[in-house]
């Protein structure tokens, strides 16, 4: 499908809207879900999931709490600044996801907040990178905030595990392959609240909500508000690159595969370049990055290799 969209800074753009497969997680027709997911993973590694079991009420609460946190004065937010375990607040320009195309700007026009699995300081697991205590706002500053985020963190992991069952089946592995203790038993799961301020993106000047990148992990679940902005580029080598919008679908997650799964599957499944273009409206999204245990050995999956197709 192609349609004319509003121009960005006077430059008319004809941008396609991607029609991604919609995967039903309810379990009512697993065969159909697996074949639809498989097709999406071979094609671009992006799809929607619906009937994932997280209620609209909880989603609304998480977004409300996220808005409240970003609405705090900068001085309050800076007290919650990201620590050495990558948990906490990341201000504007903290990240520059596409340095080659963002040479003349300070970075991505977004602010964020990382929340990992809560691991107390005195827990031996806190020695691992990315594991440790989270940074939490005071209860009297943001009442109920921590509880809301911890609840969502847990339920999102269940959704990721449900998706990983379908991925396993799509790769002809046994259904719990990725959910085994050695793989997703103690995952690195990172919730990231994101806020894109209204600053209009201008690719010709390197101004983006988020520069082009692919996610590096296993899978990412993305929840967004109803403001569009996410774009994908299925063929990164095409000249010029062709970008397609992935529109928000109410109640659905956008799921995308990370580079690790691309590699794990011997490049049979795809991780795809994506970016965020802001058209003048503020936008909030919530990413949930899932990676396996720290000591998980990632090597070519047994079903992704053959004599003709040896491990890359
Ligand atoms: C990311 C990402 C997209 C969005 O955080 O990796 O691609 O819509 N986010 O915020
Ligand atoms: Ni991403």
mmCIF file of C-alpha atoms and ligand atoms in Angstrom:
data_model
loop_
_atom_site.group_PDB
_atom_site.id
_atom_site.type_symbol
_atom_site.label_atom_id
_atom_site.label_comp_id
_atom_site.label_asym_id
_atom_site.label_seq_id
_atom_site.Cartn_x
_atom_site.Cartn_y
_atom_site.Cartn_z
ATOM 1 C CA UNK A 1 0.000 0.000 0.000
ATOM 2 C CA UNK A 2 1.320 3.459 -0.829
ATOM 3 C CA UNK A 3 -0.123 6.742 0.181
ATOM 4 C CA UNK A 4 0.812 10.382 0.219
ATOM 5 C CA UNK A 5 1.787 11.584 3.644
ATOM 6 C CA UNK A 6 2.300 15.044 4.991
ATOM 7 C CA UNK A 7 5.487 16.573 3.741
ATOM 8 C CA UNK A 8 8.371 16.877 6.132
ATOM 9 C CA UNK A 9 9.784 20.414 6.086
ATOM 10 C CA UNK A 10 8.234 21.144 2.729
ATOM 11 C CA UNK A 11 9.847 18.173 1.022
ATOM 12 C CA UNK A 12 6.967 16.085 -0.331
ATOM 13 C CA UNK A 13 7.350 12.468 0.549
ATOM 14 C CA UNK A 14 5.557 9.495 -0.841
ATOM 15 C CA UNK A 15 6.037 6.888 1.794
ATOM 16 C CA UNK A 16 4.611 3.431 1.798
ATOM 17 C CA UNK A 17 2.818 2.054 4.797
ATOM 18 C CA UNK A 18 3.967 -1.417 5.617
ATOM 19 C CA UNK A 19 1.296 -4.030 6.117
ATOM 20 C CA UNK A 20 2.869 -6.339 8.638
ATOM 21 C CA UNK A 21 1.530 -9.752 9.530
ATOM 22 C CA UNK A 22 -0.622 -9.894 12.639
ATOM 23 C CA UNK A 23 0.155 -12.811 14.921
ATOM 24 C CA UNK A 24 -2.506 -14.051 17.326
ATOM 25 C CA UNK A 25 -0.969 -15.178 20.620
ATOM 26 C CA UNK A 26 -4.202 -16.561 22.072
ATOM 27 C CA UNK A 27 -3.267 -20.090 21.017
ATOM 28 C CA UNK A 28 -6.562 -20.610 19.177
ATOM 29 C CA UNK A 29 -4.809 -21.505 15.918
ATOM 30 C CA UNK A 30 -1.141 -22.157 16.603
ATOM 31 C CA UNK A 31 -0.488 -23.602 13.165
ATOM 32 C CA UNK A 32 -1.677 -20.422 11.501
ATOM 33 C CA UNK A 33 0.223 -18.172 13.927
ATOM 34 C CA UNK A 34 3.461 -20.074 13.320
ATOM 35 C CA UNK A 35 3.217 -19.914 9.546
ATOM 36 C CA UNK A 36 2.351 -16.220 9.577
ATOM 37 C CA UNK A 37 5.192 -15.466 12.008
ATOM 38 C CA UNK A 38 7.617 -17.514 9.948
ATOM 39 C CA UNK A 39 6.751 -15.610 6.811
ATOM 40 C CA UNK A 40 7.262 -12.300 8.649
ATOM 41 C CA UNK A 41 10.611 -13.418 10.098
ATOM 42 C CA UNK A 42 11.887 -14.494 6.674
ATOM 43 C CA UNK A 43 10.674 -11.291 5.064
ATOM 44 C CA UNK A 44 11.634 -8.521 7.482
ATOM 45 C CA UNK A 45 11.524 -9.670 11.095
ATOM 46 C CA UNK A 46 8.738 -7.226 11.996
ATOM 47 C CA UNK A 47 5.173 -8.210 12.907
ATOM 48 C CA UNK A 48 2.299 -7.254 15.197
ATOM 49 C CA UNK A 49 1.142 -9.474 18.035
ATOM 50 C CA UNK A 50 -2.409 -9.356 19.366
ATOM 51 C CA UNK A 51 -4.255 -11.214 22.123
ATOM 52 C CA UNK A 52 -1.067 -11.113 24.149
ATOM 53 C CA UNK A 53 -2.844 -11.013 27.502
ATOM 54 C CA UNK A 54 -1.729 -7.583 28.745
ATOM 55 C CA UNK A 55 -4.831 -5.548 29.498
ATOM 56 C CA UNK A 56 -5.639 -2.143 27.978
ATOM 57 C CA UNK A 57 -5.920 -0.834 31.538
ATOM 58 C CA UNK A 58 -2.362 -1.793 32.396
ATOM 59 C CA UNK A 59 -1.043 -0.410 29.090
ATOM 60 C CA UNK A 60 -2.811 2.866 29.789
ATOM 61 C CA UNK A 61 -1.391 2.990 33.294
ATOM 62 C CA UNK A 62 2.157 2.367 32.055
ATOM 63 C CA UNK A 63 1.857 5.124 29.441
ATOM 64 C CA UNK A 64 0.305 7.516 32.003
ATOM 65 C CA UNK A 65 3.115 6.838 34.441
ATOM 66 C CA UNK A 66 5.692 7.244 31.685
ATOM 67 C CA UNK A 67 4.242 10.638 30.714
ATOM 68 C CA UNK A 68 4.323 11.719 34.355
ATOM 69 C CA UNK A 69 7.983 10.790 34.688
ATOM 70 C CA UNK A 70 9.048 12.672 31.561
ATOM 71 C CA UNK A 71 6.934 15.660 32.652
ATOM 72 C CA UNK A 72 9.055 16.087 35.800
ATOM 73 C CA UNK A 73 11.404 19.079 35.826
ATOM 74 C CA UNK A 74 14.769 18.256 34.268
ATOM 75 C CA UNK A 75 16.444 18.763 37.664
ATOM 76 C CA UNK A 76 14.280 15.948 39.110
ATOM 77 C CA UNK A 77 14.981 13.696 36.143
ATOM 78 C CA UNK A 78 18.708 14.309 36.399
ATOM 79 C CA UNK A 79 18.595 12.885 39.933
ATOM 80 C CA UNK A 80 17.519 9.625 38.282
ATOM 81 C CA UNK A 81 20.303 9.628 35.710
ATOM 82 C CA UNK A 82 21.352 6.274 34.217
ATOM 83 C CA UNK A 83 23.842 4.420 36.411
ATOM 84 C CA UNK A 84 26.761 2.170 35.425
ATOM 85 C CA UNK A 85 24.345 -0.761 35.051
ATOM 86 C CA UNK A 86 22.388 1.153 32.429
ATOM 87 C CA UNK A 87 19.334 1.752 34.534
ATOM 88 C CA UNK A 88 17.591 5.081 34.909
ATOM 89 C CA UNK A 89 17.023 8.294 32.977
ATOM 90 C CA UNK A 90 18.707 9.124 29.673
ATOM 91 C CA UNK A 91 18.353 12.775 28.588
ATOM 92 C CA UNK A 92 17.985 14.215 25.112
ATOM 93 C CA UNK A 93 20.902 13.288 22.799
ATOM 94 C CA UNK A 94 22.109 10.513 25.117
ATOM 95 C CA UNK A 95 22.176 8.230 22.108
ATOM 96 C CA UNK A 96 23.141 8.686 18.463
ATOM 97 C CA UNK A 97 21.916 5.544 16.754
ATOM 98 C CA UNK A 98 23.012 6.363 13.203
ATOM 99 C CA UNK A 99 26.259 8.371 13.542
ATOM 100 C CA UNK A 100 26.966 8.432 9.800
ATOM 101 C CA UNK A 101 23.709 10.273 9.086
ATOM 102 C CA UNK A 102 23.665 12.310 12.294
ATOM 103 C CA UNK A 103 27.048 13.978 11.912
ATOM 104 C CA UNK A 104 25.833 17.524 12.430
ATOM 105 C CA UNK A 105 23.486 16.965 15.332
ATOM 106 C CA UNK A 106 24.091 16.112 18.967
ATOM 107 C CA UNK A 107 22.095 12.876 18.780
ATOM 108 C CA UNK A 108 18.591 11.401 18.816
ATOM 109 C CA UNK A 109 15.786 13.787 19.745
ATOM 110 C CA UNK A 110 14.428 11.545 22.451
ATOM 111 C CA UNK A 111 14.708 10.949 26.180
ATOM 112 C CA UNK A 112 14.368 7.595 27.853
ATOM 113 C CA UNK A 113 14.274 5.569 31.025
ATOM 114 C CA UNK A 114 15.798 2.097 31.378
ATOM 115 C CA UNK A 115 14.428 -0.479 33.796
ATOM 116 C CA UNK A 116 16.027 -3.910 34.028
ATOM 117 C CA UNK A 117 15.331 -6.973 36.114
ATOM 118 C CA UNK A 118 15.679 -5.889 39.733
ATOM 119 C CA UNK A 119 18.805 -7.483 41.220
ATOM 120 C CA UNK A 120 19.849 -6.326 44.708
ATOM 121 C CA UNK A 121 23.375 -4.972 45.143
ATOM 122 C CA UNK A 122 24.437 -7.881 47.395
ATOM 123 C CA UNK A 123 23.131 -10.543 44.998
ATOM 124 C CA UNK A 124 26.018 -12.375 43.255
ATOM 125 C CA UNK A 125 24.254 -11.830 39.919
ATOM 126 C CA UNK A 126 24.831 -8.081 40.392
ATOM 127 C CA UNK A 127 28.440 -8.738 39.298
ATOM 128 C CA UNK A 128 27.214 -9.311 35.743
ATOM 129 C CA UNK A 129 26.997 -6.429 33.278
ATOM 130 C CA UNK A 130 23.465 -4.932 33.021
ATOM 131 C CA UNK A 131 22.404 -6.683 36.254
ATOM 132 C CA UNK A 132 21.913 -4.704 39.447
ATOM 133 C CA UNK A 133 19.460 -2.464 41.257
ATOM 134 C CA UNK A 134 17.201 -0.185 39.245
ATOM 135 C CA UNK A 135 16.955 3.554 39.743
ATOM 136 C CA UNK A 136 13.488 4.341 41.102
ATOM 137 C CA UNK A 137 11.822 7.713 41.566
ATOM 138 C CA UNK A 138 10.666 8.476 45.115
ATOM 139 C CA UNK A 139 7.235 7.130 45.922
ATOM 140 C CA UNK A 140 6.056 10.602 46.920
ATOM 141 C CA UNK A 141 7.229 12.062 43.587
ATOM 142 C CA UNK A 142 5.583 9.384 41.433
ATOM 143 C CA UNK A 143 3.212 7.290 43.543
ATOM 144 C CA UNK A 144 2.730 3.707 42.323
ATOM 145 C CA UNK A 145 5.338 4.149 39.617
ATOM 146 C CA UNK A 146 7.714 1.380 40.589
ATOM 147 C CA UNK A 147 4.902 -1.106 41.188
ATOM 148 C CA UNK A 148 3.373 -0.347 37.797
ATOM 149 C CA UNK A 149 6.677 -0.735 35.947
ATOM 150 C CA UNK A 150 7.606 -3.947 37.765
ATOM 151 C CA UNK A 151 4.252 -5.475 36.953
ATOM 152 C CA UNK A 152 4.574 -4.568 33.290
ATOM 153 C CA UNK A 153 8.162 -5.826 33.210
ATOM 154 C CA UNK A 154 7.036 -9.253 34.393
ATOM 155 C CA UNK A 155 4.061 -9.544 32.063
ATOM 156 C CA UNK A 156 6.058 -8.355 29.056
ATOM 157 C CA UNK A 157 8.527 -11.166 29.699
ATOM 158 C CA UNK A 158 5.646 -13.641 29.544
ATOM 159 C CA UNK A 159 4.644 -12.185 26.178
ATOM 160 C CA UNK A 160 8.233 -12.482 24.951
ATOM 161 C CA UNK A 161 8.248 -16.128 26.024
ATOM 162 C CA UNK A 162 4.987 -16.756 24.188
ATOM 163 C CA UNK A 163 6.514 -15.205 21.051
ATOM 164 C CA UNK A 164 9.674 -17.276 21.507
ATOM 165 C CA UNK A 165 7.562 -20.466 21.440
ATOM 166 C CA UNK A 166 6.234 -19.533 18.012
ATOM 167 C CA UNK A 167 9.739 -18.607 16.850
ATOM 168 C CA UNK A 168 10.998 -22.016 18.006
ATOM 169 C CA UNK A 169 8.224 -23.787 16.097
ATOM 170 C CA UNK A 170 8.865 -21.650 13.018
ATOM 171 C CA UNK A 171 12.504 -22.801 13.129
ATOM 172 C CA UNK A 172 11.491 -26.480 13.562
ATOM 173 C CA UNK A 173 12.839 -26.490 17.111
ATOM 174 C CA UNK A 174 10.935 -27.900 20.063
ATOM 175 C CA UNK A 175 8.433 -25.432 21.414
ATOM 176 C CA UNK A 176 10.310 -24.550 24.634
ATOM 177 C CA UNK A 177 13.731 -24.387 22.959
ATOM 178 C CA UNK A 178 14.362 -20.712 23.767
ATOM 179 C CA UNK A 179 12.561 -20.869 27.113
ATOM 180 C CA UNK A 180 15.017 -23.392 28.536
ATOM 181 C CA UNK A 181 16.846 -22.412 31.715
ATOM 182 C CA UNK A 182 20.157 -21.964 29.833
ATOM 183 C CA UNK A 183 18.646 -19.550 27.334
ATOM 184 C CA UNK A 184 15.824 -17.376 28.677
ATOM 185 C CA UNK A 185 15.914 -18.698 32.251
ATOM 186 C CA UNK A 186 17.731 -15.586 33.515
ATOM 187 C CA UNK A 187 17.377 -13.222 30.608
ATOM 188 C CA UNK A 188 18.635 -9.699 30.219
ATOM 189 C CA UNK A 189 15.266 -7.996 29.784
ATOM 190 C CA UNK A 190 15.255 -4.246 29.543
ATOM 191 C CA UNK A 191 12.202 -2.057 29.598
ATOM 192 C CA UNK A 192 12.816 1.312 28.011
ATOM 193 C CA UNK A 193 10.341 4.143 28.237
ATOM 194 C CA UNK A 194 10.809 6.611 25.410
ATOM 195 C CA UNK A 195 9.620 10.149 24.850
ATOM 196 C CA UNK A 196 10.085 11.923 21.535
ATOM 197 C CA UNK A 197 9.622 15.651 21.877
ATOM 198 C CA UNK A 198 7.772 17.453 19.112
ATOM 199 C CA UNK A 199 10.922 18.457 17.198
ATOM 200 C CA UNK A 200 10.187 17.825 13.509
ATOM 201 C CA UNK A 201 12.588 15.313 11.993
ATOM 202 C CA UNK A 202 14.562 16.251 8.911
ATOM 203 C CA UNK A 203 16.617 13.411 7.445
ATOM 204 C CA UNK A 204 18.470 15.856 5.168
ATOM 205 C CA UNK A 205 19.882 17.519 8.310
ATOM 206 C CA UNK A 206 20.295 14.371 10.364
ATOM 207 C CA UNK A 207 17.445 15.278 12.700
ATOM 208 C CA UNK A 208 15.648 12.127 13.812
ATOM 209 C CA UNK A 209 13.589 10.963 16.759
ATOM 210 C CA UNK A 210 15.789 7.892 16.575
ATOM 211 C CA UNK A 211 18.425 7.308 13.899
ATOM 212 C CA UNK A 212 18.387 4.203 11.731
ATOM 213 C CA UNK A 213 19.506 1.056 13.543
ATOM 214 C CA UNK A 214 18.653 -2.562 14.082
ATOM 215 C CA UNK A 215 18.194 -3.885 17.605
ATOM 216 C CA UNK A 216 21.069 -6.054 18.762
ATOM 217 C CA UNK A 217 19.262 -8.580 20.966
ATOM 218 C CA UNK A 218 16.962 -11.561 20.566
ATOM 219 C CA UNK A 219 13.565 -9.870 20.180
ATOM 220 C CA UNK A 220 12.038 -6.490 21.012
ATOM 221 C CA UNK A 221 8.420 -5.800 21.932
ATOM 222 C CA UNK A 222 7.317 -2.280 21.176
ATOM 223 C CA UNK A 223 4.211 -0.552 22.457
ATOM 224 C CA UNK A 224 3.436 2.888 21.069
ATOM 225 C CA UNK A 225 0.839 5.578 21.547
ATOM 226 C CA UNK A 226 -1.281 6.448 18.505
ATOM 227 C CA UNK A 227 1.233 8.858 16.961
ATOM 228 C CA UNK A 228 2.995 7.329 13.965
ATOM 229 C CA UNK A 229 6.730 7.689 13.502
ATOM 230 C CA UNK A 230 8.312 4.259 13.298
ATOM 231 C CA UNK A 231 9.678 3.398 9.867
ATOM 232 C CA UNK A 232 11.411 0.291 8.550
ATOM 233 C CA UNK A 233 13.744 -0.226 5.622
ATOM 234 C CA UNK A 234 13.585 -3.793 4.357
ATOM 235 C CA UNK A 235 16.612 -3.481 2.087
ATOM 236 C CA UNK A 236 19.411 -1.470 3.669
ATOM 237 C CA UNK A 237 21.526 -1.704 0.522
ATOM 238 C CA UNK A 238 18.935 -0.220 -1.839
ATOM 239 C CA UNK A 239 19.806 3.176 -3.326
ATOM 240 C CA UNK A 240 17.965 5.253 -2.417
ATOM 241 C CA UNK A 241 16.706 3.490 0.662
ATOM 242 C CA UNK A 242 12.961 2.970 0.789
ATOM 243 C CA UNK A 243 11.334 3.613 4.153
ATOM 244 C CA UNK A 244 7.886 2.385 5.133
ATOM 245 C CA UNK A 245 5.793 3.465 8.086
ATOM 246 C CA UNK A 246 4.756 0.878 10.636
ATOM 247 C CA UNK A 247 1.518 2.355 11.912
ATOM 248 C CA UNK A 248 0.354 1.925 15.504
ATOM 249 C CA UNK A 249 -2.350 -0.713 15.955
ATOM 250 C CA UNK A 250 -4.435 -0.299 19.093
ATOM 251 C CA UNK A 251 -3.784 -3.043 21.619
ATOM 252 C CA UNK A 252 -1.029 -4.673 19.546
ATOM 253 C CA UNK A 253 2.700 -4.860 20.094
ATOM 254 C CA UNK A 254 5.103 -4.383 17.239
ATOM 255 C CA UNK A 255 7.664 -7.169 17.595
ATOM 256 C CA UNK A 256 10.989 -7.151 15.820
ATOM 257 C CA UNK A 257 13.885 -9.568 15.703
ATOM 258 C CA UNK A 258 17.319 -8.459 16.805
ATOM 259 C CA UNK A 259 20.722 -9.055 15.240
ATOM 260 C CA UNK A 260 21.416 -11.866 17.677
ATOM 261 C CA UNK A 261 18.509 -13.935 16.386
ATOM 262 C CA UNK A 262 19.501 -13.172 12.801
ATOM 263 C CA UNK A 263 22.927 -14.585 13.546
ATOM 264 C CA UNK A 264 21.620 -17.471 15.661
ATOM 265 C CA UNK A 265 19.396 -18.530 12.746
ATOM 266 C CA UNK A 266 22.320 -18.393 10.313
ATOM 267 C CA UNK A 267 20.717 -15.303 8.723
ATOM 268 C CA UNK A 268 17.554 -17.230 7.805
ATOM 269 C CA UNK A 269 15.523 -14.853 9.961
ATOM 270 C CA UNK A 270 15.995 -11.132 9.536
ATOM 271 C CA UNK A 271 16.657 -8.159 11.748
ATOM 272 C CA UNK A 272 15.685 -5.003 9.948
ATOM 273 C CA UNK A 273 16.788 -1.395 9.954
ATOM 274 C CA UNK A 274 14.293 0.992 11.540
ATOM 275 C CA UNK A 275 14.154 4.609 12.708
ATOM 276 C CA UNK A 276 11.746 7.124 14.204
ATOM 277 C CA UNK A 277 10.630 10.194 12.254
ATOM 278 C CA UNK A 278 8.756 12.832 14.179
ATOM 279 C CA UNK A 279 6.242 15.012 12.366
ATOM 280 C CA UNK A 280 5.783 17.714 14.981
ATOM 281 C CA UNK A 281 3.672 15.792 17.476
ATOM 282 C CA UNK A 282 5.067 14.473 20.718
ATOM 283 C CA UNK A 283 5.267 10.692 20.831
ATOM 284 C CA UNK A 284 5.665 8.108 23.590
ATOM 285 C CA UNK A 285 6.712 4.508 23.098
ATOM 286 C CA UNK A 286 7.798 1.653 25.309
ATOM 287 C CA UNK A 287 10.386 -0.819 24.087
ATOM 288 C CA UNK A 288 11.134 -4.113 25.810
ATOM 289 C CA UNK A 289 14.428 -5.656 24.749
ATOM 290 C CA UNK A 290 14.952 -9.342 25.438
ATOM 291 C CA UNK A 291 18.343 -11.057 25.413
ATOM 292 C CA UNK A 292 19.298 -14.478 26.720
ATOM 293 C CA UNK A 293 21.218 -15.265 29.919
ATOM 294 C CA UNK A 294 24.667 -13.745 30.276
ATOM 295 C CA UNK A 295 26.414 -17.077 29.770
ATOM 296 C CA UNK A 296 24.183 -18.454 27.017
ATOM 297 C CA UNK A 297 26.219 -19.838 24.137
ATOM 298 C CA UNK A 298 24.852 -18.414 20.899
ATOM 299 C CA UNK A 299 25.868 -20.674 18.028
ATOM 300 C CA UNK A 300 24.160 -21.588 14.792
ATOM 301 C CA UNK A 301 20.855 -23.315 15.646
ATOM 302 C CA UNK A 302 20.793 -27.033 14.789
ATOM 303 C CA UNK A 303 17.912 -26.615 12.327
ATOM 304 C CA UNK A 304 19.521 -23.691 10.498
ATOM 305 C CA UNK A 305 22.553 -25.509 9.116
ATOM 306 C CA UNK A 306 23.074 -28.081 6.449
ATOM 307 C CA UNK A 307 25.792 -29.175 4.064
ATOM 308 C CA UNK A 308 24.671 -26.595 1.513
ATOM 309 C CA UNK A 309 24.183 -23.962 4.190
ATOM 310 C CA UNK A 310 27.003 -24.252 6.740
ATOM 311 C CA UNK A 311 27.133 -21.939 9.771
ATOM 312 C CA UNK A 312 28.197 -18.476 8.654
HETATM 313 C C1 LIG B 1 14.234 1.267 19.879
HETATM 314 C C2 LIG B 1 13.268 1.629 18.825
HETATM 315 C C3 LIG B 1 11.156 2.614 18.210
HETATM 316 C C4 LIG B 1 10.096 3.494 18.742
HETATM 317 O O1 LIG B 1 14.091 1.784 21.004
HETATM 318 O O2 LIG B 1 15.135 0.449 19.604
HETATM 319 O O3 LIG B 1 13.474 1.249 17.706
HETATM 320 O O4 LIG B 1 9.045 3.558 18.104
HETATM 321 N N1 LIG B 1 12.173 2.336 19.164
HETATM 322 O O5 LIG B 1 10.303 4.126 19.778
HETATM 323 NI NI1 LIG B 2 15.003 -0.268 17.727
#
